[in-house]
PDB file of C-alpha atoms in Angstrom:
ATOM      1  CA  MET A1480       5.131  15.854 -10.176  1.00  0.00           C
ATOM      2  CA  THR A1481       3.992  13.330 -12.763  1.00  0.00           C
ATOM      3  CA  GLY A1482       0.237  13.286 -13.376  1.00  0.00           C
ATOM      4  CA  ARG A1483      -2.342  15.979 -12.919  1.00  0.00           C
ATOM      5  CA  LEU A1484      -4.589  16.738  -9.987  1.00  0.00           C
ATOM      6  CA  VAL A1485      -8.306  16.923 -10.752  1.00  0.00           C
ATOM      7  CA  ALA A1486      -9.414  17.546  -7.164  1.00  0.00           C
ATOM      8  CA  PRO A1487      -7.548  18.217  -3.931  1.00  0.00           C
ATOM      9  CA  GLY A1488      -5.416  15.165  -3.243  1.00  0.00           C
ATOM     10  CA  ARG A1489      -6.547  13.173  -6.297  1.00  0.00           C
ATOM     11  CA  PHE A1490      -4.782  12.335  -9.545  1.00  0.00           C
ATOM     12  CA  ALA A1491      -6.354  11.763 -12.952  1.00  0.00           C
ATOM     13  CA  THR A1492      -5.425   8.475 -14.582  1.00  0.00           C
ATOM     14  CA  PRO A1493      -4.024   8.796 -18.114  1.00  0.00           C
ATOM     15  CA  ASP A1494      -5.796   7.531 -21.225  1.00  0.00           C
ATOM     16  CA  VAL A1495      -4.184   4.241 -22.184  1.00  0.00           C
ATOM     17  CA  ASP A1496      -5.046   1.671 -24.878  1.00  0.00           C
ATOM     18  CA  PRO A1497      -4.392  -1.597 -22.970  1.00  0.00           C
ATOM     19  CA  ALA A1498      -4.296  -3.764 -26.105  1.00  0.00           C
ATOM     20  CA  ALA A1499      -1.717  -1.559 -27.811  1.00  0.00           C
ATOM     21  CA  VAL A1500       0.416  -1.273 -24.682  1.00  0.00           C
ATOM     22  CA  ALA A1501       0.391  -5.020 -24.046  1.00  0.00           C
ATOM     23  CA  ALA A1502       1.386  -5.741 -27.636  1.00  0.00           C
ATOM     24  CA  GLU A1503       4.169  -3.149 -27.536  1.00  0.00           C
ATOM     25  CA  VAL A1504       5.655  -4.550 -24.329  1.00  0.00           C
ATOM     26  CA  THR A1505       5.318  -8.282 -24.982  1.00  0.00           C
ATOM     27  CA  GLY A1506       5.633  -8.435 -28.776  1.00  0.00           C
ATOM     28  CA  PHE A1507       2.407 -10.481 -29.014  1.00  0.00           C
ATOM     29  CA  GLU A1508      -0.973  -9.343 -30.291  1.00  0.00           C
ATOM     30  CA  ALA A1509      -3.735  -8.808 -27.763  1.00  0.00           C
ATOM     31  CA  VAL A1510      -6.654 -11.132 -28.555  1.00  0.00           C
ATOM     32  CA  ALA A1511      -8.992 -10.149 -25.693  1.00  0.00           C
ATOM     33  CA  VAL A1512      -9.215  -7.315 -23.174  1.00  0.00           C
ATOM     34  CA  ARG A1513     -11.272  -7.308 -19.967  1.00  0.00           C
ATOM     35  CA  ARG A1514     -11.631  -4.428 -17.546  1.00  0.00           C
ATOM     36  CA  ILE A1515     -11.034  -5.658 -13.983  1.00  0.00           C
ATOM     37  CA  GLY A1516     -10.830  -2.342 -12.128  1.00  0.00           C
ATOM     38  CA  ASP A1517     -10.545   1.408 -12.484  1.00  0.00           C
ATOM     39  CA  ALA A1518      -8.039   1.910 -15.321  1.00  0.00           C
ATOM     40  CA  VAL A1519      -6.940  -1.743 -14.935  1.00  0.00           C
ATOM     41  CA  HIS A1520      -7.332  -4.324 -17.718  1.00  0.00           C
ATOM     42  CA  GLU A1521      -6.498  -7.993 -18.108  1.00  0.00           C
ATOM     43  CA  VAL A1522      -5.186  -8.792 -21.568  1.00  0.00           C
ATOM     44  CA  ASP A1523      -5.054 -12.205 -23.295  1.00  0.00           C
ATOM     45  CA  LEU A1524      -2.085 -12.458 -25.626  1.00  0.00           C
ATOM     46  CA  ALA A1525      -1.764 -14.450 -28.828  1.00  0.00           C
ATOM     47  CA  ASP A1526       0.866 -16.689 -27.205  1.00  0.00           C
ATOM     48  CA  GLY A1527      -1.676 -17.762 -24.566  1.00  0.00           C
ATOM     49  CA  ASP A1528      -0.190 -15.650 -21.797  1.00  0.00           C
ATOM     50  CA  LEU A1529      -2.065 -13.172 -19.608  1.00  0.00           C
ATOM     51  CA  VAL A1530      -0.903  -9.756 -18.448  1.00  0.00           C
ATOM     52  CA  VAL A1531      -2.412  -6.854 -16.551  1.00  0.00           C
ATOM     53  CA  VAL A1532      -2.176  -3.317 -17.951  1.00  0.00           C
ATOM     54  CA  LYS A1533      -2.644  -0.465 -15.491  1.00  0.00           C
ATOM     55  CA  ALA A1534      -2.984   3.199 -16.348  1.00  0.00           C
ATOM     56  CA  ASN A1535      -1.092   4.946 -13.584  1.00  0.00           C
ATOM     57  CA  PRO A1536       0.131   8.561 -13.378  1.00  0.00           C
ATOM     58  CA  VAL A1537       3.189   7.415 -11.422  1.00  0.00           C
ATOM     59  CA  ALA A1538       3.672   3.968 -12.930  1.00  0.00           C
ATOM     60  CA  ARG A1539       7.421   4.055 -12.379  1.00  0.00           C
ATOM     61  CA  ALA A1540       6.888   4.328  -8.630  1.00  0.00           C
ATOM     62  CA  GLU A1541       4.718   1.209  -8.579  1.00  0.00           C
ATOM     63  CA  ALA A1542       7.154  -0.698 -10.799  1.00  0.00           C
ATOM     64  CA  ALA A1543      10.072   0.223  -8.544  1.00  0.00           C
ATOM     65  CA  GLY A1544       8.024  -0.805  -5.522  1.00  0.00           C
ATOM     66  CA  LEU A1545       7.211  -4.228  -6.943  1.00  0.00           C
ATOM     67  CA  GLU A1546      10.845  -4.853  -7.798  1.00  0.00           C
ATOM     68  CA  TRP A1547      11.962  -3.734  -4.309  1.00  0.00           C
ATOM     69  CA  LEU A1548       9.449  -6.064  -2.645  1.00  0.00           C
ATOM     70  CA  ALA A1549      10.503  -9.056  -4.754  1.00  0.00           C
ATOM     71  CA  GLU A1550      12.604 -10.666  -2.030  1.00  0.00           C
ATOM     72  CA  PRO A1551      13.030 -14.466  -2.203  1.00  0.00           C
ATOM     73  CA  GLU A1552      11.913 -15.005   1.406  1.00  0.00           C
ATOM     74  CA  GLY A1553       9.041 -12.513   1.206  1.00  0.00           C
ATOM     75  CA  PRO A1554       5.561 -12.854  -0.250  1.00  0.00           C
ATOM     76  CA  PRO A1555       5.590 -13.239  -4.043  1.00  0.00           C
ATOM     77  CA  VAL A1556       4.847 -10.239  -6.252  1.00  0.00           C
ATOM     78  CA  PRO A1557       3.853 -10.041  -9.932  1.00  0.00           C
ATOM     79  CA  GLY A1558       6.708  -9.676 -12.374  1.00  0.00           C
ATOM     80  CA  VAL A1559       7.057  -6.307 -14.090  1.00  0.00           C
ATOM     81  CA  ARG A1560       6.977  -6.605 -17.897  1.00  0.00           C
ATOM     82  CA  GLY A1561       7.424  -2.892 -18.609  1.00  0.00           C
ATOM     83  CA  CYS A1562       6.350   0.596 -17.636  1.00  0.00           C
ATOM     84  CA  SER A1563       6.338   4.212 -18.752  1.00  0.00           C
ATOM     85  CA  ASP A1564       5.310   7.461 -17.105  1.00  0.00           C
ATOM     86  CA  ASP A1565       1.663   6.530 -17.743  1.00  0.00           C
ATOM     87  CA  TRP A1566       1.280   2.744 -17.734  1.00  0.00           C
ATOM     88  CA  LEU A1567       2.502  -0.456 -16.134  1.00  0.00           C
ATOM     89  CA  VAL A1568       2.373  -4.020 -17.487  1.00  0.00           C
ATOM     90  CA  ILE A1569       2.703  -6.887 -15.006  1.00  0.00           C
ATOM     91  CA  ASP A1570       2.150 -10.626 -14.983  1.00  0.00           C
ATOM     92  CA  GLN A1571      -1.381 -11.751 -14.221  1.00  0.00           C
ATOM     93  CA  VAL A1572      -1.792 -13.846 -11.065  1.00  0.00           C
ATOM     94  CA  GLU A1573      -4.742 -16.252 -11.057  1.00  0.00           C
ATOM     95  CA  PRO A1574      -7.021 -15.700  -8.043  1.00  0.00           C
ATOM     96  CA  GLY A1575      -7.680 -18.431  -5.505  1.00  0.00           C
ATOM     97  CA  ARG A1576      -9.396 -18.895  -2.168  1.00  0.00           C
ATOM     98  CA  PRO A1577      -8.163 -17.832   1.276  1.00  0.00           C
ATOM     99  CA  SER A1578      -6.928 -20.677   3.448  1.00  0.00           C
ATOM    100  CA  PRO A1579      -5.417 -20.975   6.939  1.00  0.00           C
ATOM    101  CA  GLY A1580      -2.194 -22.436   5.556  1.00  0.00           C
ATOM    102  CA  ALA A1581      -1.726 -19.615   3.064  1.00  0.00           C
ATOM    103  CA  ALA A1582      -2.408 -17.090   5.840  1.00  0.00           C
ATOM    104  CA  GLU A1583       0.284 -18.574   8.076  1.00  0.00           C
ATOM    105  CA  GLU A1584       2.830 -18.654   5.263  1.00  0.00           C
ATOM    106  CA  PHE A1585       1.946 -15.054   4.399  1.00  0.00           C
ATOM    107  CA  GLY A1586       2.523 -13.890   7.967  1.00  0.00           C
ATOM    108  CA  ALA A1587       5.957 -15.487   8.121  1.00  0.00           C
ATOM    109  CA  ARG A1588       6.942 -14.193   4.692  1.00  0.00           C
ATOM    110  CA  LEU A1589       5.742 -10.666   5.493  1.00  0.00           C
ATOM    111  CA  ALA A1590       7.964 -10.681   8.571  1.00  0.00           C
ATOM    112  CA  ALA A1591      10.903 -11.736   6.400  1.00  0.00           C
ATOM    113  CA  LEU A1592      10.179  -8.947   3.912  1.00  0.00           C
ATOM    114  CA  HIS A1593      10.021  -6.290   6.621  1.00  0.00           C
ATOM    115  CA  ALA A1594      13.328  -7.524   8.010  1.00  0.00           C
ATOM    116  CA  THR A1595      15.124  -6.791   4.724  1.00  0.00           C
ATOM    117  CA  GLY A1596      14.931  -3.163   5.780  1.00  0.00           C
ATOM    118  CA  ALA A1597      15.101   0.259   4.152  1.00  0.00           C
ATOM    119  CA  PRO A1598      17.704   3.056   4.147  1.00  0.00           C
ATOM    120  CA  ALA A1599      15.515   5.421   6.190  1.00  0.00           C
ATOM    121  CA  PHE A1600      11.966   6.149   7.234  1.00  0.00           C
ATOM    122  CA  GLY A1601      10.192   7.510   4.188  1.00  0.00           C
ATOM    123  CA  SER A1602      12.788   6.298   1.700  1.00  0.00           C
ATOM    124  CA  PRO A1603      11.460   5.352  -1.751  1.00  0.00           C
ATOM    125  CA  PRO A1604      12.413   2.089  -3.461  1.00  0.00           C
ATOM    126  CA  PRO A1605      15.774   2.249  -5.261  1.00  0.00           C
ATOM    127  CA  GLY A1606      15.241   4.043  -8.547  1.00  0.00           C
ATOM    128  CA  GLY A1607      11.735   5.059  -7.582  1.00  0.00           C
ATOM    129  CA  PRO A1608      10.579   8.680  -7.614  1.00  0.00           C
ATOM    130  CA  VAL A1609      10.117  10.695  -4.453  1.00  0.00           C
ATOM    131  CA  GLU A1610       6.700  11.789  -5.723  1.00  0.00           C
ATOM    132  CA  ALA A1611       4.563   8.671  -5.608  1.00  0.00           C
ATOM    133  CA  THR A1612       0.941   7.846  -4.820  1.00  0.00           C
ATOM    134  CA  ILE A1613      -1.150   5.810  -2.432  1.00  0.00           C
ATOM    135  CA  GLY A1614      -4.243   4.955  -4.423  1.00  0.00           C
ATOM    136  CA  LEU A1615      -4.966   8.167  -6.302  1.00  0.00           C
ATOM    137  CA  ALA A1616      -3.614  10.400  -3.530  1.00  0.00           C
ATOM    138  CA  PRO A1617      -0.148  11.939  -3.747  1.00  0.00           C
ATOM    139  CA  MET A1618       2.430  10.426  -1.418  1.00  0.00           C
ATOM    140  CA  ARG A1619       5.812  12.057  -1.042  1.00  0.00           C
ATOM    141  CA  ASN A1620       8.567   9.690   0.050  1.00  0.00           C
ATOM    142  CA  ALA A1621      10.619  12.239   1.943  1.00  0.00           C
ATOM    143  CA  GLU A1622      13.307  10.630   4.064  1.00  0.00           C
ATOM    144  CA  GLY A1623      13.392  11.378   7.756  1.00  0.00           C
ATOM    145  CA  GLY A1624      16.773  11.382   9.378  1.00  0.00           C
ATOM    146  CA  GLY A1625      15.482  11.027  12.930  1.00  0.00           C
ATOM    147  CA  ALA A1626      13.094   8.770  14.770  1.00  0.00           C
ATOM    148  CA  TRP A1627      10.069   7.140  13.161  1.00  0.00           C
ATOM    149  CA  ALA A1628       7.632   9.098  15.347  1.00  0.00           C
ATOM    150  CA  GLU A1629       8.838  12.485  14.083  1.00  0.00           C
ATOM    151  CA  TRP A1630       8.716  11.380  10.446  1.00  0.00           C
ATOM    152  CA  PHE A1631       5.287   9.737  10.751  1.00  0.00           C
ATOM    153  CA  ALA A1632       3.772  12.716  12.563  1.00  0.00           C
ATOM    154  CA  GLU A1633       5.006  15.224   9.974  1.00  0.00           C
ATOM    155  CA  HIS A1634       4.729  13.325   6.687  1.00  0.00           C
ATOM    156  CA  ARG A1635       1.839  10.930   7.292  1.00  0.00           C
ATOM    157  CA  VAL A1636      -0.501  12.396   9.936  1.00  0.00           C
ATOM    158  CA  GLU A1637      -0.109  16.192   9.869  1.00  0.00           C
ATOM    159  CA  ARG A1638       0.260  16.447   6.090  1.00  0.00           C
ATOM    160  CA  TYR A1639      -2.866  14.453   5.271  1.00  0.00           C
ATOM    161  CA  ALA A1640      -4.886  16.106   8.009  1.00  0.00           C
ATOM    162  CA  ARG A1641      -4.041  19.456   6.363  1.00  0.00           C
ATOM    163  CA  LEU A1642      -5.033  18.126   2.940  1.00  0.00           C
ATOM    164  CA  ALA A1643      -8.336  16.878   4.361  1.00  0.00           C
ATOM    165  CA  VAL A1644      -9.070  20.227   6.049  1.00  0.00           C
ATOM    166  CA  ASP A1645      -8.111  22.179   2.924  1.00  0.00           C
ATOM    167  CA  ALA A1646     -10.479  20.012   0.879  1.00  0.00           C
ATOM    168  CA  GLY A1647     -13.330  20.698   3.317  1.00  0.00           C
ATOM    169  CA  HIS A1648     -13.547  17.026   4.296  1.00  0.00           C
ATOM    170  CA  LEU A1649     -12.352  17.390   7.893  1.00  0.00           C
ATOM    171  CA  THR A1650     -13.335  20.177  10.277  1.00  0.00           C
ATOM    172  CA  ALA A1651     -10.816  22.115  12.304  1.00  0.00           C
ATOM    173  CA  ALA A1652     -12.182  20.511  15.488  1.00  0.00           C
ATOM    174  CA  GLU A1653     -11.801  17.032  14.026  1.00  0.00           C
ATOM    175  CA  ALA A1654      -8.281  17.831  12.875  1.00  0.00           C
ATOM    176  CA  ALA A1655      -7.471  18.961  16.408  1.00  0.00           C
ATOM    177  CA  VAL A1656      -8.499  15.535  17.722  1.00  0.00           C
ATOM    178  CA  VAL A1657      -6.191  13.916  15.170  1.00  0.00           C
ATOM    179  CA  GLY A1658      -3.416  16.309  16.119  1.00  0.00           C
ATOM    180  CA  SER A1659      -3.727  15.447  19.809  1.00  0.00           C
ATOM    181  CA  VAL A1660      -2.616  11.855  19.233  1.00  0.00           C
ATOM    182  CA  ARG A1661       0.701  10.916  20.797  1.00  0.00           C
ATOM    183  CA  VAL A1662       2.802   9.526  17.961  1.00  0.00           C
ATOM    184  CA  GLU A1663       5.274   7.079  19.413  1.00  0.00           C
ATOM    185  CA  ALA A1664       6.328   3.467  19.010  1.00  0.00           C
ATOM    186  CA  PRO A1665       9.307   1.347  20.066  1.00  0.00           C
ATOM    187  CA  GLU A1666      12.436   2.294  18.169  1.00  0.00           C
ATOM    188  CA  GLU A1667      13.167  -0.205  15.405  1.00  0.00           C
ATOM    189  CA  PRO A1668      15.185  -0.002  12.191  1.00  0.00           C
ATOM    190  CA  PRO A1669      13.203   1.103   9.123  1.00  0.00           C
ATOM    191  CA  ALA A1670      11.260  -1.811   7.647  1.00  0.00           C
ATOM    192  CA  ARG A1671      10.633  -2.455   3.966  1.00  0.00           C
ATOM    193  CA  LEU A1672       6.880  -1.794   3.740  1.00  0.00           C
ATOM    194  CA  HIS A1673       4.285  -2.597   1.124  1.00  0.00           C
ATOM    195  CA  GLY A1674       2.763   0.685   2.268  1.00  0.00           C
ATOM    196  CA  ASP A1675      -0.850   0.166   1.164  1.00  0.00           C
ATOM    197  CA  LEU A1676      -1.488  -3.257   2.635  1.00  0.00           C
ATOM    198  CA  TRP A1677      -5.239  -3.300   3.027  1.00  0.00           C
ATOM    199  CA  SER A1678      -6.796  -6.715   2.462  1.00  0.00           C
ATOM    200  CA  GLY A1679      -7.542  -6.034  -1.220  1.00  0.00           C
ATOM    201  CA  ASN A1680      -3.824  -5.765  -1.926  1.00  0.00           C
ATOM    202  CA  ALA A1681      -3.110  -9.144  -0.325  1.00  0.00           C
ATOM    203  CA  HIS A1682      -4.040 -11.315  -3.312  1.00  0.00           C
ATOM    204  CA  TRP A1683      -5.019 -14.890  -2.461  1.00  0.00           C
ATOM    205  CA  ALA A1684      -3.801 -16.779  -5.511  1.00  0.00           C
ATOM    206  CA  ALA A1685      -4.567 -20.101  -7.172  1.00  0.00           C
ATOM    207  CA  ASP A1686      -1.085 -21.370  -6.301  1.00  0.00           C
ATOM    208  CA  GLY A1687      -2.032 -21.383  -2.602  1.00  0.00           C
ATOM    209  CA  ARG A1688       0.017 -18.329  -1.678  1.00  0.00           C
ATOM    210  CA  VAL A1689      -0.736 -14.701  -0.864  1.00  0.00           C
ATOM    211  CA  TRP A1690       0.790 -12.285  -3.373  1.00  0.00           C
ATOM    212  CA  LEU A1691       1.426  -8.570  -2.813  1.00  0.00           C
ATOM    213  CA  ILE A1692      -0.062  -6.206  -5.399  1.00  0.00           C
ATOM    214  CA  ASP A1693      -0.529  -2.434  -5.806  1.00  0.00           C
ATOM    215  CA  PRO A1694       2.220  -1.292  -3.429  1.00  0.00           C
ATOM    216  CA  ALA A1695       2.989   2.195  -2.154  1.00  0.00           C
ATOM    217  CA  ALA A1696       6.359   0.910  -0.993  1.00  0.00           C
ATOM    218  CA  HIS A1697       8.611   2.915   1.319  1.00  0.00           C
ATOM    219  CA  GLY A1698      10.639   2.630   4.497  1.00  0.00           C
ATOM    220  CA  GLY A1699       8.522   2.728   7.641  1.00  0.00           C
ATOM    221  CA  HIS A1700       7.522   0.982  10.847  1.00  0.00           C
ATOM    222  CA  ARG A1701       6.487  -2.642  10.382  1.00  0.00           C
ATOM    223  CA  GLU A1702       3.439  -2.189  12.615  1.00  0.00           C
ATOM    224  CA  SER A1703       1.988   0.113   9.926  1.00  0.00           C
ATOM    225  CA  ASP A1704       1.598  -2.692   7.376  1.00  0.00           C
ATOM    226  CA  LEU A1705      -0.036  -4.948   9.965  1.00  0.00           C
ATOM    227  CA  ALA A1706      -2.406  -2.222  11.140  1.00  0.00           C
ATOM    228  CA  MET A1707      -3.506  -1.476   7.594  1.00  0.00           C
ATOM    229  CA  LEU A1708      -4.067  -5.170   6.944  1.00  0.00           C
ATOM    230  CA  ALA A1709      -6.564  -5.140   9.822  1.00  0.00           C
ATOM    231  CA  LEU A1710      -8.304  -1.914   8.795  1.00  0.00           C
ATOM    232  CA  PHE A1711     -11.026  -3.255   6.484  1.00  0.00           C
ATOM    233  CA  GLY A1712     -10.918  -6.930   7.418  1.00  0.00           C
ATOM    234  CA  CYS A1713      -8.635  -9.698   6.168  1.00  0.00           C
ATOM    235  CA  PRO A1714      -9.397 -13.430   5.921  1.00  0.00           C
ATOM    236  CA  HIS A1715      -7.659 -15.475   8.625  1.00  0.00           C
ATOM    237  CA  LEU A1716      -6.059 -12.343  10.055  1.00  0.00           C
ATOM    238  CA  ASP A1717      -5.506 -14.047  13.406  1.00  0.00           C
ATOM    239  CA  ARG A1718      -3.371 -16.695  11.701  1.00  0.00           C
ATOM    240  CA  VAL A1719      -1.454 -14.091   9.690  1.00  0.00           C
ATOM    241  CA  LEU A1720      -0.598 -12.160  12.842  1.00  0.00           C
ATOM    242  CA  ALA A1721       0.254 -15.246  14.878  1.00  0.00           C
ATOM    243  CA  ALA A1722       2.665 -16.491  12.214  1.00  0.00           C
ATOM    244  CA  TYR A1723       4.207 -13.032  11.897  1.00  0.00           C
ATOM    245  CA  HIS A1724       4.648 -12.707  15.664  1.00  0.00           C
ATOM    246  CA  GLU A1725       6.222 -16.158  15.862  1.00  0.00           C
ATOM    247  CA  ALA A1726       8.706 -15.304  13.115  1.00  0.00           C
ATOM    248  CA  ALA A1727       9.472 -11.763  14.332  1.00  0.00           C
ATOM    249  CA  PRO A1728       7.934 -10.965  17.747  1.00  0.00           C
ATOM    250  CA  LEU A1729       6.246  -7.591  17.991  1.00  0.00           C
ATOM    251  CA  ALA A1730       6.946  -5.154  20.809  1.00  0.00           C
ATOM    252  CA  ASP A1731       4.626  -5.014  23.792  1.00  0.00           C
ATOM    253  CA  GLY A1732       1.595  -2.817  23.261  1.00  0.00           C
ATOM    254  CA  TRP A1733       1.465  -3.229  19.489  1.00  0.00           C
ATOM    255  CA  ARG A1734      -2.274  -3.942  19.531  1.00  0.00           C
ATOM    256  CA  GLU A1735      -2.939  -0.662  21.368  1.00  0.00           C
ATOM    257  CA  ARG A1736      -0.951   1.176  18.688  1.00  0.00           C
ATOM    258  CA  VAL A1737      -3.037  -0.173  15.793  1.00  0.00           C
ATOM    259  CA  PRO A1738      -5.354   2.914  15.677  1.00  0.00           C
ATOM    260  CA  LEU A1739      -2.290   5.183  15.551  1.00  0.00           C
ATOM    261  CA  HIS A1740      -0.907   3.428  12.480  1.00  0.00           C
ATOM    262  CA  GLN A1741      -4.366   3.351  10.890  1.00  0.00           C
ATOM    263  CA  LEU A1742      -4.617   7.138  10.984  1.00  0.00           C
ATOM    264  CA  PHE A1743      -2.554   7.476   7.808  1.00  0.00           C
ATOM    265  CA  PRO A1744      -4.700   5.268   5.532  1.00  0.00           C
ATOM    266  CA  LEU A1745      -7.883   6.656   7.066  1.00  0.00           C
ATOM    267  CA  LEU A1746      -6.776  10.232   6.414  1.00  0.00           C
ATOM    268  CA  VAL A1747      -5.945   9.228   2.838  1.00  0.00           C
ATOM    269  CA  HIS A1748      -9.512   7.945   2.497  1.00  0.00           C
ATOM    270  CA  VAL A1749     -10.864  11.246   3.827  1.00  0.00           C
ATOM    271  CA  VAL A1750      -8.737  13.141   1.302  1.00  0.00           C
ATOM    272  CA  LEU A1751      -9.922  10.960  -1.586  1.00  0.00           C
ATOM    273  CA  PHE A1752     -13.529  10.160  -0.669  1.00  0.00           C
ATOM    274  CA  GLY A1753     -14.684  12.927   1.634  1.00  0.00           C
ATOM    275  CA  ARG A1754     -16.554  12.941   4.896  1.00  0.00           C
ATOM    276  CA  ALA A1755     -17.690   9.335   4.583  1.00  0.00           C
ATOM    277  CA  TYR A1756     -14.484   8.413   6.432  1.00  0.00           C
ATOM    278  CA  ALA A1757     -14.261  11.391   8.791  1.00  0.00           C
ATOM    279  CA  ALA A1758     -16.048   9.769  11.719  1.00  0.00           C
ATOM    280  CA  GLN A1759     -13.955   6.590  11.478  1.00  0.00           C
ATOM    281  CA  THR A1760     -10.791   8.687  11.388  1.00  0.00           C
ATOM    282  CA  VAL A1761     -11.761  10.661  14.483  1.00  0.00           C
ATOM    283  CA  ALA A1762     -12.727   7.429  16.267  1.00  0.00           C
ATOM    284  CA  ALA A1763      -9.291   5.970  15.504  1.00  0.00           C
ATOM    285  CA  ALA A1764      -7.642   9.140  16.823  1.00  0.00           C
ATOM    286  CA  ARG A1765      -9.617   8.902  20.057  1.00  0.00           C
ATOM    287  CA  SER A1766      -8.593   5.238  20.429  1.00  0.00           C
ATOM    288  CA  ALA A1767      -4.908   5.902  19.764  1.00  0.00           C
ATOM    289  CA  PRO A1768      -2.410   6.729  22.543  1.00  0.00           C
ATOM    290  CA  ARG A1769      -2.867  10.262  23.808  1.00  0.00           C
TER     291      ARG A1769
END
């Protein structure tokens, strides 16, 4: 596996000189560098262009994900300038303000992206590694040959519950509550998912559109992206969902299944950040179908 673990379920980001990397990839000198996140820098180039340099222990997985999500009818994604095993350089997208119109367009475009499909549940993007990440947590894109429920239970719920217990962040009793959830959803073909679609990865841009950034792309159930979008709040979420449902109607009961789909990102948060998310995870498990 690329990268090195520094704590259970967490990767260390590599040391990267963003100015040197940007110059190497673009052929233009870096004239200014600004840190905009953990191991993420915005770089002004001598030609007047702007790029973002990210230190990432599985940069090739993110690059492959961005390229896989770059469907003409889907939400826009930043262009990939270059990547290595340790860094990724992408186009910078100027931030803007959320608006109802952008939300409605985003919902319709997200439905179109999901409909482009994936080879199987758990499949990685073409050319992407099986060993990927979601945030700084490892995420293995192991394909499931059967139904979505079996794959999701084994590779997304049970696996991360074990990691959380092993790290001492979830008690055995709490894990039992998670394990008692009935994992099921209407059978649908595998959707092409962003995979880490919390509101911070839906980038409201100056061009009046919502761009997708920081994917953990894989084949999955389309309700998972929508549930994650709702997890920590999203501007104009009601309009996003209404436009999505109009473009590609969701199966009956999808709202009741939201806590089920949210178990995966919540368990990832427990693995990465400890017991601060344990109570929310257990609450979601108790609210999910049983």
